[in-house]
Every structure is written in C-alpha cells, then in structure tokens.
Amino acid sequence: MPYRSLRQCTDDLQRHGHLVRIDAPIDANLEAAAIHRRVFAAGGPALLFTNVVGCKFPMVSNLFGTWERCQFLFRDTYAAVERLVQLKIDPTAALRSPLKYASAPLSAMTMLPKLVGDGPVMAHETTISKLPQLVSWPRDGGPFVTLPQVYTEDVRQPGLKRSNLGMYRIQLAGRDYKPDEEIGLHYQIHRSIGVHQRVAMEAGEPFRVNIFVGGPPAMSLSAVMPLPEGMSELTFAGALCGQRIRMVRRPDGLPVHADTDFAICGTVVPGGLKPEGPFGDHLGYYSLEHPFPVLKVEHVFHRKDAIWPFTVVGRPPQEDTMFGRLIHELTGPIIPTVLPGIKAVHAVDESGVHPLLLAIGSERYMPFREADRPQELLTQACAILGQGQLSLAKFLWIAAEQDDPTLDLHDIETFFTHMLARADWKRDLHFHTETTIDTLDYSGSDLNAGSKLVVAAVGPPRFDLVTEVPGDLRLPDGFSNPRIVLPGVLAVTGPKLPAPTFEPATSPFDTQAEVRRFCESYSESDVINRFRMVLVVDDADFVAESLGNFLWAVFTRTNPAADIDGVAAFTHNKHWGCRGALVLDARVKPHHAPVLEEDPEVTKRIEELAVSGGPLHGLW
C-alpha cells in the first residue's frame, strides 16, 4: 500500500534491502553529507543515520538515489498517475480503452486534499536548535533544510485548492538570524511563492508560511513539480500518494500537513531582509550571500517517531537528478500539447539544468518548399523561453524533427554533432541580452541578470566536423594544449583570471580582452576555422576528459552576450554573427562563485570509517 508516513517508507525500504542503518555516531555538520555523496555516486542504498551527534532525531538520505528505488517508492501509484496524465492529454482515451482507465475516477478522488482536526505531526513541539543542523559544504553560511516543502496560500483566495507547495531552501541558523526565533527563506525567480508574498504585501496582511519536512515521499516530489500557477501541488501529491492529503486546521495560522514529520510555522517579517547563504548549490558552486526574506518562527511541531530527511546538492549528477527524471517521465508527454510543434525538450542535468536546454521542434510554415533556414523553430524557441521555469534557460539549442526523425535529446553527443553540422554562425545565433537567468547562476552580470542564446538549425549538413587537431594549427601567445572535445569542438587552455571570492560583486577585470585577442589573431582562411566551436578554458585536459566535464564547465561558466566571440565577427542590422569559428570563453571569472570542495579533515575521517571492519565499509 502507498505510504502514509516517512517511517512506513523507511521500514519498507529496509525490509526490501533498499536502506541501510548507520548506527555509528555521525555529525550532521559535513560528515553526513560527505557519506551521502559517496553512497549516491556508488548507486548505493538509502541511509538511515540513527545516531546523530548532539541530536535526538534520526536522519535519512538518498531516498531517491537510484531510478530503481524511485520506481519502488511509487510502485503502487505511478501507473495511475501516468493514466491521469494521458487522460489530460486526450480525454477520449477512456472511451477507446475503458478497462485501462477504469480506475481513473478513484485516482482523481485522491487529488482532493481534506481538512482534519488533528494529526500525528501535532504530537510534540520543539525548537529550531534541536533539529538536525545539516551543513553540506565547508563554506555554507549555516545549517539548511535541503528537502523542505514550503506551503503558502493566496490571501485573496485562501484555502487548500489554490495553495502552493514549493521546495525553497531554508537556512536554520547562522549569520544575523536570532537563534530559535528567525530562519532564512530563499526562493528564486519565477517561483509561485513570490506571487503569494506580493499579494499579501499589497493587501497589508501577514504573509504566513509553513515548512513541512518529511512525510510520504510523494510530498517531496510534488514540491518540485512544475505545475501551472494556481494549481495546488497537494492535488498531485494525493494522486501519487494514493490517498487524499490530510491538512490539520489551525485557528492561528495556515493548515499543517497532518502526516509530515516536522512543521515549522511562522510569518515573514515585513520588509525584514537579512543575509542568507552562502550555500553549496546544484550547479556545483556556492551561491553567495544575498538579502532574502526572514521567517519569524512561531511553532515547530513534530510527530513522536519523526525522521529528518535530507539530500545533498552539488555538481550534478546528484540525488536531485532523479527528481528531474521523474518530472520528465510524467510531464514530458504534455509538452507538445502546451507548446505546439515541439516534439521534446531536455534540460541537461550535467550542466546544472537551467544553463543548457535542448529541444526538437518542427518546420511546418511552408511545407511546399524545402526548409533552408530556421523559421518556425525560432517561434517555438520563443515559446519555450516564455514557459514557466524553462524561461530560465541560458542556452537553447533547437533542431528540426524532419531533418532526423530518430534524433534523441538524451544522446547529447549525437545531438551536438547534428547541430554543429548544420548551424550557420552568420545567421543562426540569436541573443537575448539584459534579461533574467537562474538565481543560482553567477556567470551573468548580477543576481538573476544575464543573457541567453538560441541556436537553431535546420536542413542538410553544411559543415564537416574534424576529429583531429591539425598539425599546422597555431595558437596565440598565452593559449596552449589544444584538445578535441567533440567532433568539430576544440578546447584550448587560456590565460588564467583571478579566482572568485565569496563577495557578490561584478568583476573589475576586462575578462573579454584575451578572447578578443585570440579571435583577432586569425583570418577566415586560418586552420582554426576547421573547428565549429573553440572553447577557451582553464584546463583543456579536464574539459576534454568527458562529456560531463564539457557540459558542466562550459555552460555554467559562460554568459552568452559577454563570453561568446568569433573569428571574423560582424554585426549587421544589430544581428551578431561570425564567419569563422565560434569562440566561447568558459574560464572561471573573478565574479563567478567558488567551486565546491570538501573539507580535507572530514574526507579523511569518512574514509577511515569506510575501511575494512569500519561502520561504513562496503557502502561505496
């Protein structure tokens, strides 16, 4: 049967060999996260830390760490949710296959959340300082909740049906927060909680927020689902949970999820911003300290058998990669109904999700003539960049389905080969300048500020893609070690720039001068132009070592409008292009955020616990 509680879930995982108990004392400060990272990378089990140093609550991680375990968690309800999605796409499917969809009405009933008078979470109260103080990376600004379910309502239309449940990080202590009284509430651009806060501010009413931690796994997944604005994630959670979500009425605040493990209830301090961060984030860098809303804590409820779930984010892939796959599996089929002409969209996890988006569209405008340049693809690209969180994409590469009906967005090397053989740098680069990008992406000019690039390609192959470094290739002074990354793509090590710091400030350095010099040292006839793309990087060996290194280093470190140049570049009618190789400056810039690295002392201790006979032996 579907899980009502996290305790039911962990017991079931342990019975079926999907969870391992760790009874040795483990510190929530850096140690638990270091263990988690190694076990996830090894494809290992969920981890139940029963002896958390200085804390009475056990902790569990890696619940979603493998695709096999994700399927196991939702084995009783996943197919039913898929059928509801299919009916959303085509309501007539039930008429054609009545037996297949016979259970759909019962599944739909579970989507209605309900108010109740009491629940297990109301059994006890505690304080913030007595919760597990999880710190994942050495320079984190304090302990964070990494799997929160943040619940808010629209004060104009209060109630469960129009509520929002999102996963926004929560800083429990540190910096300027008053211990046990204040916590930090960080949410990024294009999140529905911002709409609710704006409405409360305009109405002059308190903005109340409840943070749930734990409960059935369906609630955590629902908190990250990209549902339409105004549609409550509680409805999706009910379908995936196989039972209606129970919410406890409270006379002095928002309702609380009855079956969660912990509930932190409070009110946002009006106009009271405080520094939040730094925090090691899912792009593989620290997000820096910035002012964000403060939540005044009023209650911390917990059930008697409470378990604190957590995850660790960092350079992908990490556990949240599985969230992305679950979301894609469930919502991918809906994309063509929302974006006409689009066959598929893939947010590339290895690049940190938002920095790189791949898409397959179609050219249907003039079917009576052969498409020789992108037309409808550009319309579809604009539609993608105007759709919810897809709008945060920094690079969008879009191909035409008719050029290769077998093209697979998840075969990334083949997709890039397809695009590079067709895209004409003189016309097929379309920049969006002075726009918004992901809050966590520090390649731009300021917080949330940067640029985008659409690369659209259609038609037969036009360019040969070399796979060897020409013997007569010359590089300007300061550039070295040419390495093949992909067919038609060359990486070269460029001059190093000053390293980033933890101060959020734009760089006083001219980071473009060296790459401009690189491009101007060549003419259209030079051998460098046998390559479609040249990547100027800090370490060409590292970037060429694997596809993952290429996707991460290049697309997280490049701001299109500032960091792209080219041989024989030109501007015509305000359109930028180049007649030779396209050059991307993917070096780490001074205004970027520092890369995540473990504390060597913690690494040493964890490795010692994993030796033969140790409590962590065999976990990775």
XYZ file of C-alpha atoms in Angstrom:
620
model
C 0.000 0.000 0.000
C 1.151 3.623 -0.535
C 2.968 5.214 2.393
C 1.137 7.389 4.886
C 4.357 8.374 6.692
C 8.105 8.538 6.221
C 8.541 5.902 8.944
C 6.414 3.460 6.926
C 8.589 4.247 3.936
C 11.936 3.665 5.666
C 10.719 0.432 7.273
C 9.561 -0.828 3.880
C 12.840 0.135 2.202
C 14.805 -1.684 4.885
C 12.688 -4.851 4.543
C 13.363 -4.918 0.800
C 17.091 -4.207 1.006
C 16.902 -0.595 -0.198
C 18.028 1.025 3.077
C 20.992 0.606 5.419
C 21.094 1.763 9.045
C 24.211 3.602 10.203
C 24.356 3.305 13.999
C 27.810 4.831 14.438
C 27.807 8.455 15.676
C 27.770 10.755 12.647
C 27.892 14.542 12.765
C 25.264 16.440 10.763
C 27.957 19.071 10.250
C 29.690 17.956 7.000
C 30.040 14.246 7.821
C 26.550 13.039 6.896
C 26.681 14.924 3.591
C 30.114 13.531 2.722
C 28.849 9.978 3.326
C 25.736 10.647 1.281
C 27.730 11.920 -1.716
C 29.853 8.788 -1.845
C 26.938 6.399 -1.477
C 24.908 8.197 -4.140
C 27.847 8.141 -6.572
C 28.177 4.386 -5.985
C 24.471 3.795 -6.687
C 24.046 2.703 -3.091
C 21.086 2.382 -0.703
C 19.112 4.918 1.270
C 20.867 5.776 4.543
C 19.238 5.972 7.979
C 21.546 7.757 10.436
C 20.273 6.611 13.825
C 22.942 8.250 15.996
C 23.229 11.914 15.003
C 25.775 13.697 17.188
C 24.055 16.110 19.575
C 20.539 15.486 18.207
C 17.776 13.083 19.222
C 16.212 12.867 15.750
C 17.426 10.285 13.209
C 18.180 11.429 9.670
C 17.570 9.684 6.337
C 19.046 10.453 2.942
C 19.358 9.065 -0.576
C 15.697 8.011 -0.640
C 15.545 8.905 -4.350
C 19.154 7.942 -5.070
C 18.560 5.392 -7.844
C 15.946 5.071 -10.555
C 15.184 1.565 -9.305
C 14.384 2.932 -5.842
C 12.239 5.750 -7.263
C 10.176 3.160 -9.116
C 9.925 1.096 -5.942
C 8.727 4.058 -3.849
C 5.839 4.780 -6.201
C 5.173 1.264 -7.447
C 1.537 1.291 -6.306
C 0.544 4.667 -7.745
C 2.882 5.668 -10.578
C 0.900 3.915 -13.311
C -2.320 5.512 -12.075
C -0.756 8.980 -12.267
C 0.506 8.224 -15.775
C -3.048 7.334 -16.811
C -4.351 10.621 -15.376
C -1.715 12.474 -17.420
C -2.745 10.537 -20.536
C -6.382 11.499 -19.968
C -5.330 15.112 -19.523
C -3.695 14.946 -22.962
C -6.550 13.021 -24.613
C -9.829 12.750 -22.628
C -11.304 10.456 -25.313
C -8.751 7.742 -24.480
C -11.114 6.424 -21.781
C -13.771 5.771 -24.413
C -11.366 3.790 -26.573
C -9.848 1.790 -23.672
C -12.418 1.762 -20.839
C -10.768 -1.087 -18.906
C -7.353 0.594 -18.910
C -8.802 3.774 -17.424
C -11.458 2.226 -15.196
C -9.632 3.232 -12.014
C -9.093 6.830 -13.127
C -12.122 8.241 -11.233
C -10.840 6.722 -7.968
C -7.365 8.138 -8.621
C -8.888 11.528 -9.324
C -10.688 11.442 -5.974
C -7.349 11.162 -4.164
C -6.387 14.533 -5.661
C -8.778 16.370 -3.342
C -6.945 17.395 -0.134
C -9.028 17.480 3.018
C -9.039 19.365 6.299
C -8.892 17.346 9.532
C -8.963 18.248 13.204
C -5.676 16.661 14.274
C -2.767 14.595 13.028
C 0.445 12.837 14.113
C 2.616 15.907 13.464
C 0.854 17.838 16.240
C 2.037 15.377 18.926
C 5.061 17.390 20.106
C 6.747 20.771 19.864
C 10.456 21.561 19.806
C 12.786 24.395 18.799
C 14.872 25.094 15.720
C 18.174 24.460 17.505
C 17.099 20.943 18.466
C 16.523 19.942 14.832
C 19.352 18.269 12.881
C 21.769 21.043 11.914
C 22.781 19.744 8.489
C 25.746 21.501 6.873
C 26.753 20.080 3.499
C 29.797 22.117 2.398
C 32.576 23.823 4.398
C 31.715 27.415 3.423
C 27.937 27.094 3.878
C 26.549 30.008 5.886
C 24.870 27.696 8.397
C 22.651 24.611 8.624
C 19.987 24.251 5.934
C 16.842 22.268 5.253
C 17.532 20.596 1.914
C 14.206 18.792 1.368
C 11.651 21.370 2.574
C 8.046 21.556 1.420
C 7.148 25.219 1.755
C 3.402 25.811 1.995
C 1.711 29.160 1.308
C -1.754 30.410 0.363
C -3.155 33.328 -1.621
C -4.678 35.730 0.924
C -7.270 36.800 -1.684
C -8.435 33.208 -2.204
C -7.287 31.243 0.838
C -7.732 27.511 1.092
C -6.155 24.250 0.002
C -7.230 24.306 -3.639
C -5.117 27.336 -4.619
C -2.240 26.765 -2.225
C 1.373 26.450 -3.301
C 3.879 23.822 -2.190
C 7.435 24.523 -3.283
C 10.954 23.434 -2.457
C 12.830 26.586 -1.468
C 15.890 26.355 0.694
C 15.662 27.229 4.374
C 18.594 28.439 6.490
C 18.031 27.413 10.105
C 20.788 29.384 11.820
C 23.909 31.445 11.368
C 24.580 34.926 10.056
C 22.232 37.500 11.616
C 19.328 35.190 12.462
C 18.126 35.248 16.074
C 18.564 31.691 17.375
C 15.293 29.741 17.544
C 13.336 32.847 16.501
C 14.295 33.552 12.888
C 15.194 31.476 9.850
C 16.042 32.402 6.261
C 13.634 31.863 3.386
C 15.368 31.732 -0.008
C 13.349 31.407 -3.167
C 14.390 32.062 -6.726
C 12.926 33.940 -9.648
C 9.779 32.517 -11.316
C 8.501 30.756 -8.189
C 4.833 30.883 -7.155
C 5.617 31.735 -3.549
C 6.655 35.171 -4.806
C 3.164 35.724 -6.215
C 1.628 34.869 -2.830
C 4.014 37.179 -0.972
C 3.289 40.056 -3.359
C -0.462 39.659 -2.889
C -0.099 39.626 0.920
C 2.080 42.732 0.830
C -0.397 44.593 -1.372
C -3.282 43.569 0.886
C -1.384 44.659 4.004
C -1.875 41.211 5.557
C 0.653 38.914 7.290
C 2.387 36.526 4.935
C 2.255 33.178 6.693
C 4.479 30.282 5.707
C 4.556 26.661 6.868
C 7.548 24.434 6.158
C 6.978 20.670 6.156
C 9.910 18.262 6.416
C 9.304 14.574 5.857
C 6.046 12.743 5.361
C 5.415 10.384 2.440
C 7.901 10.722 -0.449
C 5.091 11.909 -2.739
C 5.078 15.237 -0.919
C 8.755 15.918 -1.637
C 8.342 15.118 -5.321
C 5.192 17.227 -5.545
C 7.037 20.223 -4.111
C 9.326 20.298 -7.169
C 6.692 19.548 -9.830
C 6.314 22.386 -12.388
C 2.536 22.656 -12.126
C 0.556 25.568 -13.632
C 0.219 28.616 -11.403
C -2.947 28.354 -9.320
C -2.986 24.532 -9.311
C -2.119 23.171 -5.880
C 0.696 20.653 -5.607
C -1.408 18.934 -2.920
C -3.582 17.544 -5.714
C -0.637 15.899 -7.444
C 0.683 14.653 -4.102
C -2.633 12.964 -3.373
C -2.627 11.120 -6.695
C 0.990 9.995 -6.245
C 0.367 9.118 -2.596
C -2.744 7.093 -3.452
C -4.749 8.874 -0.747
C -6.048 12.329 -0.017
C -3.572 14.671 1.658
C -4.741 15.467 5.188
C -4.227 19.018 6.414
C -4.784 19.967 10.073
C -6.878 23.092 10.682
C -5.207 25.726 12.832
C -7.113 28.728 14.191
C -3.998 30.883 14.378
C -2.319 30.097 11.063
C -2.133 28.058 7.895
C -3.077 24.368 7.918
C -0.342 21.821 8.598
C 0.223 18.563 6.734
C -1.051 16.001 9.229
C 1.377 13.252 8.228
C 4.599 15.182 7.862
C 7.413 14.586 10.330
C 8.140 18.226 11.158
C 6.284 21.502 10.599
C 7.882 24.898 11.093
C 5.183 27.566 11.188
C 5.781 31.290 11.037
C 5.212 34.683 9.465
C 7.526 36.545 7.122
C 8.900 39.684 8.770
C 7.538 42.640 6.745
C 10.387 44.278 4.862
C 12.879 42.428 7.020
C 15.559 41.099 4.707
C 18.696 39.524 6.125
C 21.786 37.989 4.505
C 21.223 34.342 3.525
C 23.931 31.945 2.346
C 26.460 31.058 1.100
C 25.201 27.607 0.171
C 26.714 24.841 -1.953
C 24.209 24.520 -4.767
C 23.230 22.264 -7.644
C 25.356 23.988 -10.294
C 28.460 22.777 -8.463
C 29.370 26.158 -6.969
C 28.411 28.140 -3.891
C 25.511 30.504 -4.223
C 26.679 33.634 -2.484
C 25.288 35.657 0.379
C 22.322 37.863 -0.586
C 19.424 39.509 1.289
C 16.305 37.344 1.421
C 13.082 37.267 3.477
C 13.166 36.259 7.143
C 10.604 33.942 8.729
C 9.684 34.630 12.360
C 9.243 31.157 13.862
C 6.071 30.627 15.914
C 5.863 26.830 16.254
C 7.977 23.763 15.458
C 5.763 20.670 15.557
C 6.892 17.079 15.128
C 5.463 13.594 15.344
C 6.669 11.172 18.024
C 8.553 8.915 15.567
C 9.921 11.781 13.468
C 12.744 11.264 10.968
C 14.579 14.166 9.336
C 15.048 13.595 5.576
C 17.812 15.380 3.705
C 19.640 15.429 0.422
C 22.894 16.987 -0.728
C 23.245 19.177 -3.777
C 26.431 19.856 -5.683
C 27.894 19.371 -9.129
C 25.452 17.092 -10.963
C 24.602 14.313 -11.073
C 23.279 14.235 -7.517
C 20.112 12.840 -5.940
C 18.029 15.685 -7.373
C 18.881 14.271 -10.813
C 16.286 11.593 -10.070
C 13.711 14.283 -9.311
C 14.380 15.653 -12.769
C 13.943 12.262 -14.380
C 10.677 11.618 -12.533
C 9.375 15.024 -13.615
C 10.389 14.374 -17.232
C 8.813 10.912 -17.290
C 5.499 12.276 -16.004
C 5.269 15.655 -17.720
C 7.264 15.109 -20.926
C 4.244 13.801 -22.883
C 2.336 17.019 -22.060
C 4.905 19.326 -23.683
C 3.556 19.013 -27.274
C 0.080 19.971 -26.032
C 1.413 23.093 -24.305
C 3.983 24.053 -26.961
C 2.597 23.265 -30.437
C 5.203 21.951 -32.837
C 7.651 20.947 -30.100
C 8.432 17.240 -30.031
C 10.632 17.183 -26.915
C 12.613 19.355 -24.513
C 15.533 18.254 -22.357
C 17.051 20.326 -19.536
C 20.571 18.909 -19.361
C 21.287 17.806 -15.811
C 25.073 17.660 -16.235
C 25.073 21.393 -16.995
C 23.102 22.242 -13.857
C 19.677 22.038 -15.604
C 18.916 25.690 -16.426
C 22.165 26.631 -18.189
C 21.509 24.310 -21.149
C 18.244 23.308 -22.798
C 17.985 21.063 -25.874
C 14.830 20.859 -27.969
C 13.413 19.273 -31.098
C 10.826 21.278 -32.987
C 9.358 21.286 -36.467
C 9.212 23.440 -39.568
C 5.583 23.469 -40.778
C 5.150 27.022 -42.091
C 5.878 26.288 -45.763
C 5.680 22.528 -46.361
C 5.681 23.009 -50.162
C 9.312 24.101 -50.136
C 12.444 22.705 -48.556
C 13.399 24.489 -45.343
C 16.778 26.138 -45.824
C 16.853 28.307 -42.694
C 15.114 28.238 -39.296
C 11.698 29.855 -39.329
C 9.091 28.183 -37.136
C 11.924 26.900 -34.922
C 12.528 30.491 -33.841
C 8.854 30.930 -32.926
C 8.995 27.709 -30.934
C 12.198 28.802 -29.212
C 10.456 31.973 -28.033
C 7.540 29.881 -26.755
C 9.906 27.633 -24.797
C 11.675 30.611 -23.237
C 8.303 32.010 -22.193
C 7.158 28.857 -20.421
C 7.479 28.715 -16.621
C 10.874 27.607 -15.397
C 12.004 26.842 -18.950
C 12.332 30.609 -19.209
C 15.449 30.358 -17.031
C 17.363 28.533 -19.782
C 20.595 30.282 -20.744
C 21.474 28.280 -23.860
C 18.727 26.770 -26.026
C 19.794 24.567 -28.927
C 16.847 23.578 -31.112
C 16.825 21.178 -34.090
C 14.133 20.311 -36.645
C 12.490 16.889 -36.365
C 12.208 16.380 -40.118
C 15.996 16.541 -40.552
C 16.405 13.360 -38.496
C 13.271 11.756 -37.001
C 15.485 9.428 -34.913
C 17.296 12.285 -33.138
C 17.324 11.690 -29.362
C 17.822 14.602 -26.961
C 19.365 12.287 -24.386
C 22.103 11.244 -26.824
C 23.806 14.565 -26.252
C 26.952 13.995 -28.305
C 24.919 12.974 -31.356
C 22.621 15.975 -30.871
C 25.566 18.403 -30.795
C 27.062 16.720 -33.863
C 23.736 17.160 -35.666
C 23.560 20.842 -34.712
C 27.189 21.740 -35.410
C 26.992 20.234 -38.893
C 24.023 22.500 -39.732
C 24.077 25.747 -37.746
C 25.423 28.726 -39.688
C 27.133 31.161 -37.322
C 26.405 34.027 -39.717
C 22.636 33.810 -39.139
C 21.658 31.081 -36.627
C 22.789 32.707 -33.374
C 20.019 34.658 -31.651
C 20.941 36.537 -28.474
C 18.614 37.782 -25.733
C 20.532 40.443 -23.815
C 19.876 42.166 -20.486
C 17.412 39.512 -19.376
C 16.826 37.124 -16.475
C 18.696 33.921 -15.758
C 18.655 31.438 -12.874
C 19.223 32.987 -9.441
C 21.941 30.400 -8.765
C 23.886 31.136 -11.977
C 26.754 33.564 -11.323
C 28.037 33.705 -14.890
C 25.808 36.742 -15.547
C 26.234 40.409 -14.763
C 24.311 40.411 -11.463
C 21.868 38.349 -9.390
C 19.195 36.985 -11.789
C 20.703 39.079 -14.609
C 22.437 37.839 -17.734
C 21.741 36.824 -21.297
C 20.514 33.928 -23.404
C 21.452 32.371 -26.725
C 19.181 30.441 -29.062
C 20.976 28.255 -31.608
C 18.548 26.987 -34.254
C 19.479 24.667 -37.111
C 17.521 23.193 -39.991
C 18.304 21.493 -43.289
C 21.016 19.122 -44.512
C 24.560 19.079 -43.103
C 26.617 22.027 -44.318
C 29.879 21.654 -42.428
C 32.440 18.905 -41.919
C 33.366 18.210 -38.296
C 37.056 17.485 -37.745
C 38.097 14.949 -35.141
C 41.857 15.546 -35.021
C 43.986 18.558 -34.185
C 45.602 19.776 -37.447
C 49.373 19.606 -37.426
C 49.654 23.176 -38.685
C 47.374 24.690 -36.029
C 48.949 27.707 -34.358
C 47.774 29.350 -31.147
C 48.394 32.914 -29.952
C 50.710 33.537 -27.006
C 49.116 32.541 -23.724
C 46.933 29.792 -25.253
C 48.009 26.168 -25.238
C 47.174 22.457 -25.149
C 44.561 22.091 -27.945
C 42.311 19.108 -27.237
C 39.394 17.598 -29.191
C 36.205 17.608 -27.086
C 33.582 16.530 -29.637
C 33.634 16.347 -33.435
C 34.119 19.943 -34.534
C 34.804 21.211 -30.988
C 38.263 22.204 -29.732
C 39.280 23.181 -26.193
C 42.377 25.281 -25.513
C 43.804 26.348 -22.182
C 43.676 30.126 -21.906
C 45.271 32.715 -19.613
C 44.113 32.334 -16.017
C 41.942 35.027 -14.450
C 41.850 35.985 -10.743
C 39.936 33.424 -8.685
C 36.394 34.105 -7.442
C 35.735 35.142 -3.851
C 32.679 34.988 -1.611
C 31.874 38.652 -2.194
C 28.960 39.181 -4.650
C 30.457 41.864 -6.879
C 30.958 42.365 -10.589
C 34.490 41.931 -11.817
C 36.707 44.987 -12.295
C 38.761 42.967 -14.772
C 38.354 43.055 -18.539
C 37.620 39.364 -18.989
C 36.905 39.750 -22.712
C 40.215 41.205 -23.860
C 42.182 37.939 -24.128
C 39.494 36.140 -26.097
C 39.109 39.153 -28.400
C 42.856 38.993 -28.988
C 42.547 35.267 -29.693
C 39.872 35.842 -32.340
C 41.612 38.808 -33.964
C 44.802 36.799 -34.440
C 43.052 34.727 -37.113
C 41.540 35.364 -40.526
C 38.763 33.450 -42.281
C 41.312 31.274 -44.096
C 43.150 30.085 -40.963
C 43.103 26.412 -39.985
C 41.380 27.204 -36.653
C 38.172 27.599 -38.647
C 38.061 23.898 -39.404
C 36.513 23.769 -35.933
C 32.938 24.968 -35.475
C 33.484 25.818 -31.814
C 36.605 26.701 -29.859
C 36.392 26.649 -26.063
C 38.810 28.797 -24.088
C 39.018 27.082 -20.704
C 41.152 26.872 -17.581
C 42.142 23.249 -18.205
C 41.663 21.763 -21.678
C 42.546 18.259 -20.459
C 39.728 18.387 -17.891
C 37.107 19.644 -20.364
C 38.086 17.068 -22.993
C 38.173 14.209 -20.494
C 34.416 13.525 -20.527
C 31.128 14.743 -21.921
C 30.033 15.612 -18.377
C 33.059 17.841 -17.819
C 32.362 19.655 -21.094
C 28.698 20.255 -20.278
C 29.399 21.421 -16.732
C 32.476 23.596 -17.228
C 31.363 25.293 -20.447
C 27.693 26.041 -19.861
C 27.879 27.009 -16.187
C 30.773 29.426 -16.802
C 29.577 31.197 -19.940
C 27.347 34.265 -20.187
C 26.403 34.287 -23.904
C 26.392 38.032 -24.585
C 29.639 38.635 -22.678
C 31.607 35.439 -23.248
C 30.961 34.496 -26.871
C 33.130 35.837 -29.669
C 34.209 34.543 -33.047
C 36.714 34.684 -35.851
C 35.736 37.303 -38.440
C 32.885 38.549 -36.271
C 30.470 41.160 -37.597
C 27.266 42.975 -36.721
C 24.648 43.582 -39.421
C 21.315 45.262 -38.646
C 22.041 44.617 -34.961
C 22.477 40.894 -35.620
C 25.792 39.463 -34.428
C 27.498 36.597 -36.247
C 30.896 35.314 -37.303
C 32.292 33.829 -40.497
C 34.840 31.627 -38.772
C 34.946 29.555 -35.597
C 32.615 30.408 -32.724
C 34.683 31.030 -29.584
C 33.310 30.542 -26.051
C 35.174 31.885 -23.052
C 34.431 29.200 -20.453
C 37.103 30.164 -17.971
C 36.232 30.810 -14.327
C 35.810 34.597 -13.999
C 36.524 36.704 -10.896
C 32.804 37.478 -10.409
C 31.797 33.806 -10.507
C 31.098 31.769 -7.379
C 33.746 29.418 -5.926
C 33.670 25.730 -6.853
C 32.522 23.271 -4.186
C 35.242 21.292 -2.420
C 35.152 19.043 0.642
C 36.921 19.748 3.907
C 40.071 17.536 3.820
C 39.754 16.637 7.510
C 36.169 15.437 7.038
C 37.205 13.486 3.952
C 39.937 11.761 5.953
C 37.576 10.826 8.798
C 34.887 9.451 6.479
C 37.396 7.375 4.546
C 38.730 5.957 7.824
C 35.198 4.856 8.801
C 34.915 3.030 5.466
C 37.969 0.782 5.850
C 37.506 -2.949 6.327
C 35.753 -3.561 9.648
C 34.564 0.035 9.920
C 30.890 1.043 10.245
C 30.784 2.399 6.684
C 32.671 -0.426 4.999
C 31.107 -1.597 1.759
C 28.782 1.369 1.284
C 30.838 2.734 -1.629
